[in-house]
mmCIF file of C-alpha atoms in Angstrom:
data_model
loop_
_atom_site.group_PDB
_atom_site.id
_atom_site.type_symbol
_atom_site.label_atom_id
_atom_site.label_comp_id
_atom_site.label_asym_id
_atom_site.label_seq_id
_atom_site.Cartn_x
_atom_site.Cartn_y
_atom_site.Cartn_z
ATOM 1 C CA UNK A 875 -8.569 26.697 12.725
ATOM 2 C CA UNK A 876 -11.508 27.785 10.422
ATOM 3 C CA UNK A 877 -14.232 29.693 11.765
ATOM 4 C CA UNK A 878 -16.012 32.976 12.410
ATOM 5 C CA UNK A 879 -14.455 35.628 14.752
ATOM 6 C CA UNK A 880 -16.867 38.219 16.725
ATOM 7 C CA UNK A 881 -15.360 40.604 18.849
ATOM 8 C CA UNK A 882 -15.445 41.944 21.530
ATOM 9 C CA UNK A 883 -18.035 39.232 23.173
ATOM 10 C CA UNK A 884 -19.545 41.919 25.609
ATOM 11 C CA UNK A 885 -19.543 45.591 24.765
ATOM 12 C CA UNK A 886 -20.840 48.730 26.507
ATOM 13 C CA UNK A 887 -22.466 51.829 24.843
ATOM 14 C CA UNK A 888 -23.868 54.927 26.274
ATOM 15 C CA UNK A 889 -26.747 56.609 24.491
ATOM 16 C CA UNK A 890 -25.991 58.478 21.296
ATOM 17 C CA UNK A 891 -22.770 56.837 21.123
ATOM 18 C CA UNK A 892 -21.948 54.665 18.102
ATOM 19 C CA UNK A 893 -20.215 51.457 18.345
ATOM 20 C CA UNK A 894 -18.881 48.664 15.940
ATOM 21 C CA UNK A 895 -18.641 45.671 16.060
ATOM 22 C CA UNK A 896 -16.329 43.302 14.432
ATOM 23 C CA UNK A 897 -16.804 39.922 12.976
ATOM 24 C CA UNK A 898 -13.878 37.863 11.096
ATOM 25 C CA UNK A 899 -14.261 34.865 8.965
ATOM 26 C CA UNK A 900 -11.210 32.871 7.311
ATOM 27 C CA UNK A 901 -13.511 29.872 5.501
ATOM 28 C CA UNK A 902 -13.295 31.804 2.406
ATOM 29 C CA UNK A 903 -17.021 32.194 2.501
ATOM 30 C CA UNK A 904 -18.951 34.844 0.045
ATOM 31 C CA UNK A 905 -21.869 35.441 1.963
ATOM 32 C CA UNK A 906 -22.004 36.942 5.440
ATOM 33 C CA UNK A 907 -24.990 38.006 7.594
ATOM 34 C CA UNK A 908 -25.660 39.760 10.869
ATOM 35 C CA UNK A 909 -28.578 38.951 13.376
ATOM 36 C CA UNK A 910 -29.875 40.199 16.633
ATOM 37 C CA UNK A 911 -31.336 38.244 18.959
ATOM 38 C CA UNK A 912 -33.282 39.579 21.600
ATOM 39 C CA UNK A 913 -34.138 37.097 24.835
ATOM 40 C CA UNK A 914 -36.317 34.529 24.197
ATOM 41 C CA UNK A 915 -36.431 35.760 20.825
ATOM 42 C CA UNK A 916 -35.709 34.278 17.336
ATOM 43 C CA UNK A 917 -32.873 35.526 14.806
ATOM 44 C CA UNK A 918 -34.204 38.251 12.924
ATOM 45 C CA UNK A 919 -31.594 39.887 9.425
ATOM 46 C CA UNK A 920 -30.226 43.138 10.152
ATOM 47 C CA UNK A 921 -27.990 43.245 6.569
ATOM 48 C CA UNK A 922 -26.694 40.610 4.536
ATOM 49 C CA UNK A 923 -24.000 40.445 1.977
ATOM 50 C CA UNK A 924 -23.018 38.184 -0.859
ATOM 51 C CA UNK A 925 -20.014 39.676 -2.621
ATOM 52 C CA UNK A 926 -17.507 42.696 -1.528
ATOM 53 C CA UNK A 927 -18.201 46.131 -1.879
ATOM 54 C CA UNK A 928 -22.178 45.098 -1.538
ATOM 55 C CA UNK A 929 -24.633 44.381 0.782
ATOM 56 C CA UNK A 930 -28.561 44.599 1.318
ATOM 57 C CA UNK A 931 -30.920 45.407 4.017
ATOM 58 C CA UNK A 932 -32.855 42.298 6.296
ATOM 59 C CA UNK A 933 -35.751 43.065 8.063
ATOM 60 C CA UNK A 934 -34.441 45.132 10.634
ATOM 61 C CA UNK A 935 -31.777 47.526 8.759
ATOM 62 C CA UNK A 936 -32.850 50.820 10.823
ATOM 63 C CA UNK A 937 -30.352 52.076 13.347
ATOM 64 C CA UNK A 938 -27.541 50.119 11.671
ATOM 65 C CA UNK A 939 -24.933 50.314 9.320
ATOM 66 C CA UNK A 940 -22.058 47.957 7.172
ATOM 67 C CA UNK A 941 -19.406 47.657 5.173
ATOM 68 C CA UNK A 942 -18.174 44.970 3.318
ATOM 69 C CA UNK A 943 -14.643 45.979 1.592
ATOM 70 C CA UNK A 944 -12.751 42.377 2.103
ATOM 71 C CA UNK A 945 -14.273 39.048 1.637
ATOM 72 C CA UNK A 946 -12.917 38.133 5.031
ATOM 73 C CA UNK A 947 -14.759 41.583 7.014
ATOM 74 C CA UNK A 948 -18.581 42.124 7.648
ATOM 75 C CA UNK A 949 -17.945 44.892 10.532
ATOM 76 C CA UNK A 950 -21.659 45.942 11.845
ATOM 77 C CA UNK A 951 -22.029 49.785 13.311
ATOM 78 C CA UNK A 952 -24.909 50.437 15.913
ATOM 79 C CA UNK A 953 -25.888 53.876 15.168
ATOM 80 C CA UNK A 954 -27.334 56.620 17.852
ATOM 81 C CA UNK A 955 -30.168 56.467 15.540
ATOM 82 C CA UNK A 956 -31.075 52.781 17.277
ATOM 83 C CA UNK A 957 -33.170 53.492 20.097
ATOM 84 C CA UNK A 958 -33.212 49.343 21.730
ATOM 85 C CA UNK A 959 -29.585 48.454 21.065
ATOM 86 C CA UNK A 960 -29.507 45.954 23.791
ATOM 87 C CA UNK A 961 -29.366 42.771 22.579
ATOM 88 C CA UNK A 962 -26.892 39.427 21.374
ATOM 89 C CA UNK A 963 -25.788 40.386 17.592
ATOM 90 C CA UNK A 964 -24.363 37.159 16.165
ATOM 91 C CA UNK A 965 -22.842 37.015 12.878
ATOM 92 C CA UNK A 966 -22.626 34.049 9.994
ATOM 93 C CA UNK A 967 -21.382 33.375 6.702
ATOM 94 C CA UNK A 968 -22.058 30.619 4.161
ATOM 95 C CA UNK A 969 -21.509 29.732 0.433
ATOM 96 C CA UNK A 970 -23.367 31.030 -1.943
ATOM 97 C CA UNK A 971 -25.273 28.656 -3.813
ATOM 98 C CA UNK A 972 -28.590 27.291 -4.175
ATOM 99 C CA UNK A 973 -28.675 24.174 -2.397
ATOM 100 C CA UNK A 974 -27.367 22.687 1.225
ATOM 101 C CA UNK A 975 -26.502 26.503 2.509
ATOM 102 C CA UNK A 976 -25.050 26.061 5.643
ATOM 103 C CA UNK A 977 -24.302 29.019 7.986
ATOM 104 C CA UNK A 978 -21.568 29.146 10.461
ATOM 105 C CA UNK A 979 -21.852 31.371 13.089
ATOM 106 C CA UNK A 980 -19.464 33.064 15.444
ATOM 107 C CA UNK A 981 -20.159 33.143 19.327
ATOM 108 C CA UNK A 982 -21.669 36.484 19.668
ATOM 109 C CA UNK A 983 -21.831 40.265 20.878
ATOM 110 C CA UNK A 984 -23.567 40.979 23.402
ATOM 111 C CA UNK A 985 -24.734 44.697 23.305
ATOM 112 C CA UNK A 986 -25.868 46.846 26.840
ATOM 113 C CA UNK A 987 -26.733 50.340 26.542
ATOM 114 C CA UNK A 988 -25.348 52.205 29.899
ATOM 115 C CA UNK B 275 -43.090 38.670 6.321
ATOM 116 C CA UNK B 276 -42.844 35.715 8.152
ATOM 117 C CA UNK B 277 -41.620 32.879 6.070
ATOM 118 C CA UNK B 278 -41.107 30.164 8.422
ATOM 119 C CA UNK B 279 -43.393 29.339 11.507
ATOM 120 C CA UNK B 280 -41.863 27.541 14.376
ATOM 121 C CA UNK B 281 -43.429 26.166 17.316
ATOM 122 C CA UNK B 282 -43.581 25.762 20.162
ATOM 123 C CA UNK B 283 -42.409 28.196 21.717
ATOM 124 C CA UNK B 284 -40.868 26.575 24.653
ATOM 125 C CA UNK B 285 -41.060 22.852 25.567
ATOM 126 C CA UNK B 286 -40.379 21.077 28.292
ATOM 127 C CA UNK B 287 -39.764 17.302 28.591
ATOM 128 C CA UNK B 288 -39.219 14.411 30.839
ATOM 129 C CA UNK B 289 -35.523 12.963 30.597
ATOM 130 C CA UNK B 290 -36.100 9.592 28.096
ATOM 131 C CA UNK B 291 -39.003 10.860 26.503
ATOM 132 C CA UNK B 292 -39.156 12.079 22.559
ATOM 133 C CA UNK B 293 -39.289 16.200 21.852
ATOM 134 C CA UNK B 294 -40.856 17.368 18.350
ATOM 135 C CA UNK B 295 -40.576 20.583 17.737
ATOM 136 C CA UNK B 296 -42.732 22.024 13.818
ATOM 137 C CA UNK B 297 -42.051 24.317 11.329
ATOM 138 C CA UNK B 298 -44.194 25.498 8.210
ATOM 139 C CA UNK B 299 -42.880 27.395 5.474
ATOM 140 C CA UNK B 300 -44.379 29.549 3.240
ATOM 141 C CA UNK B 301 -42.292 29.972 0.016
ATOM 142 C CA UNK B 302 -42.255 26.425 -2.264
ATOM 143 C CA UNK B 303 -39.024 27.980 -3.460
ATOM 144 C CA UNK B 304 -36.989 26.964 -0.304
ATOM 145 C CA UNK B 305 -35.318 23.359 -0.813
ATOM 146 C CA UNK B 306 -33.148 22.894 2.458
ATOM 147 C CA UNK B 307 -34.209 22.333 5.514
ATOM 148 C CA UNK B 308 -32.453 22.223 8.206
ATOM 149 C CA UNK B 309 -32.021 22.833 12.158
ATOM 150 C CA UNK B 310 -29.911 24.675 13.794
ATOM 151 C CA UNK B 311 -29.190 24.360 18.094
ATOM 152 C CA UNK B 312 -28.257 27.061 20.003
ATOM 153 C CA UNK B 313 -26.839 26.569 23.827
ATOM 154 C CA UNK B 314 -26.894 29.649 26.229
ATOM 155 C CA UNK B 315 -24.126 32.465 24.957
ATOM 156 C CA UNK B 316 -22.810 30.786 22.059
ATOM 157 C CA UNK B 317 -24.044 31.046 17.983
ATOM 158 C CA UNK B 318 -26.458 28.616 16.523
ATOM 159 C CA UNK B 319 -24.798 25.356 15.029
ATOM 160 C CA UNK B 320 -25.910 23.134 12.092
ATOM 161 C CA UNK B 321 -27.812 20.050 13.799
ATOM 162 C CA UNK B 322 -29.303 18.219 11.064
ATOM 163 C CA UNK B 323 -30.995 19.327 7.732
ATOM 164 C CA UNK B 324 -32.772 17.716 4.975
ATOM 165 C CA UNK B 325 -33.295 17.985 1.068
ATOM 166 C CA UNK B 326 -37.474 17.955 0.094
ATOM 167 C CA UNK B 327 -37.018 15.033 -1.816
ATOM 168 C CA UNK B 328 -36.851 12.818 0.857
ATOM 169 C CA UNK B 329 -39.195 12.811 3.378
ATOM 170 C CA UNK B 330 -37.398 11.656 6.728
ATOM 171 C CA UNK B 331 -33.865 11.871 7.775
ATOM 172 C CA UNK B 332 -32.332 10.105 10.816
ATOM 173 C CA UNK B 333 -28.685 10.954 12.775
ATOM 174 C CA UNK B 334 -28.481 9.503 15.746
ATOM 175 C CA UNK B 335 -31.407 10.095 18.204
ATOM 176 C CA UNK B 336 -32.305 13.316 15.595
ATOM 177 C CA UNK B 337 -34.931 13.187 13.260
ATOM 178 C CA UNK B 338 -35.894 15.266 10.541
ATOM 179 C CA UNK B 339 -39.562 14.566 9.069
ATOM 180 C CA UNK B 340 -40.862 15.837 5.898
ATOM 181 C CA UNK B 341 -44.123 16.967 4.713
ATOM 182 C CA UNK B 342 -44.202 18.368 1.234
ATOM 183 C CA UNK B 343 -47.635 18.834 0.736
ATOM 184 C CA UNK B 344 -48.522 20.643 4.377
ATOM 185 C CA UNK B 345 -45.416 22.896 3.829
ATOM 186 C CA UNK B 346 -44.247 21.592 7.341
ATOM 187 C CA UNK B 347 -40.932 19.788 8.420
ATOM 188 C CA UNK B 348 -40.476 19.116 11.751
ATOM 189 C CA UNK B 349 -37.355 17.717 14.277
ATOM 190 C CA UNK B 350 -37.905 14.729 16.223
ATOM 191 C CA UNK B 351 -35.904 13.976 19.876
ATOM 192 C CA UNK B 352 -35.523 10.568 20.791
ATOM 193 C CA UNK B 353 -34.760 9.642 24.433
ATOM 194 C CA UNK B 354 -34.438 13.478 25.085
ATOM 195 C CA UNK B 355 -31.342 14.014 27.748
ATOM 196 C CA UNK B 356 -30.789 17.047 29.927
ATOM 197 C CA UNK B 357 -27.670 17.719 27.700
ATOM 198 C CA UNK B 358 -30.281 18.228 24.935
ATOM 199 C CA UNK B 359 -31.694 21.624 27.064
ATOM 200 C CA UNK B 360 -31.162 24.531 24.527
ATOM 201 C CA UNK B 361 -33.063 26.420 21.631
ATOM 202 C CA UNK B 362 -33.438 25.053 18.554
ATOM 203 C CA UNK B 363 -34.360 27.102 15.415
ATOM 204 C CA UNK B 364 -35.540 25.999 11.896
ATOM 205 C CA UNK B 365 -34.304 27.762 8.758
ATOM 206 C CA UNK B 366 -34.676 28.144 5.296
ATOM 207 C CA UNK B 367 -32.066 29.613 3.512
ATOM 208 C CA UNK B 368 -32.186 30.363 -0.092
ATOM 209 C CA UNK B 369 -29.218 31.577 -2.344
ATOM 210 C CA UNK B 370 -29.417 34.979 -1.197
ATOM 211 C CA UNK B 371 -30.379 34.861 2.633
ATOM 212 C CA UNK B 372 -30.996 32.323 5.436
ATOM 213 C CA UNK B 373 -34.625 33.016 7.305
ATOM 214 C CA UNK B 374 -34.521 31.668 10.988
ATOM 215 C CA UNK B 375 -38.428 30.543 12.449
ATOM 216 C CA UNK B 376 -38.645 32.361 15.874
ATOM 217 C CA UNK B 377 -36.978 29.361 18.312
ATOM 218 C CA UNK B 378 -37.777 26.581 20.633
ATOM 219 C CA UNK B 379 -36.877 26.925 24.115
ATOM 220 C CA UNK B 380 -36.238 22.942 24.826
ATOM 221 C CA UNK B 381 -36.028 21.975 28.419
ATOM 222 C CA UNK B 382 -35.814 18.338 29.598
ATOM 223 C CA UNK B 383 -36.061 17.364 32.839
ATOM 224 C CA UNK B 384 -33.918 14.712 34.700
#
């Protein structure tokens, strides 16, 4: 089956800790993204990436960190340096091109600082 | 730097009647439009979208309506069912990154 792995679905961190969080994708996709949504809340870009070994900063990069060394890995690290970590962190990829750009997504992370 | 403006907010509607849920966009650049639905604890999946040179696109009870010149696109519910309840977001992605509008909260009652 195709699709977008996230893992794990719920995950605990106590302050200052770091955590990462994994997110697996086998449709041979280019482009991967991570979002956080908080409740009630829309999807806003933490990082995005388009090829390996590179990646950019959304609108809410601070606190957080990635890596992108296989096409099939987007792995997103929640730094001690994010102070409101709590929230659902969903990750998607797509094809890269300019027209019909579709993005799967995985089911989710769901973050709670202890 | 908003580029997409979704509302309302939330919405709630009486089981066989129509929801309609707007977005405006800022950027003439973007070219797809589509709509994503998200139920409780899962990722958003693709609902229906549609290309600006067309201005309405119909799947099902789903439609997509197009306004070029107001910058606006909006989804369209007919005979809205309780199985409908979830949040729906519009999008416009562009060959770089996808932009979600901030959500719909949809709600119908039985």
């Amino acid at each position: 089956d195709g699709g977008i792995t996230q893992s794990p679905k719920y995950l605990f961190r106590k302050e200052g800790q770091n955590v990462t969080l994994s997110c697996e994708q086998n449709l041979n996709h280019d482009a991967m993204y991570w979002y956080r949504q908080d409740p009630g809340q829309g999807l806003r870009l933490i990082y995005y990436s388009q090829i390996v070994n590179d990646f950019q900063k959304g609108d809410i990069a601070e606190g957080y960190s990635v890596s992108r060394e296989k096409k099939e890995s987007f792995p997103l690290t929640v730094t001690s340096a994010q102070k409101n970590p709590t929230a659902f962190y969903l990750c998607a990829s797509s094809v890269v091109r300019r027209l019909n750009t579709e993005a799967f997504f995985g089911q989710g992370t769901r973050l709670t600082v202890v | 730097q908003q580029q997409v403006k979704q509302s309302p907010q939330s919405l709630i509607v009486q089981k066989g009647g129509i929801s309609i849920i707007n977005c405006a966009y800022e950027n003439t650049a973007f070219d797809y439009f589509p709509w994503y639905q998200q139920f409780p604890g899962k990722g958003p999946a693709l609902l229906i979208a549609i290309r600006p040179d067309v201005s309405e696109k119909k799947e099902g009870r789903f439609t997509i309506s197009f306004n070029k010149s107001a910058k606006q696109f909006s989804l369209h519910i007919m005979d809205s069912q309780p199985g409908d309840s979830a949040t729906y977001f519009c999008a416009a992605p562009r060959a770089s990154k996808i932009i979600f509008g901030s959500g719909t909260r949809l709600s119908i009652r039985p």
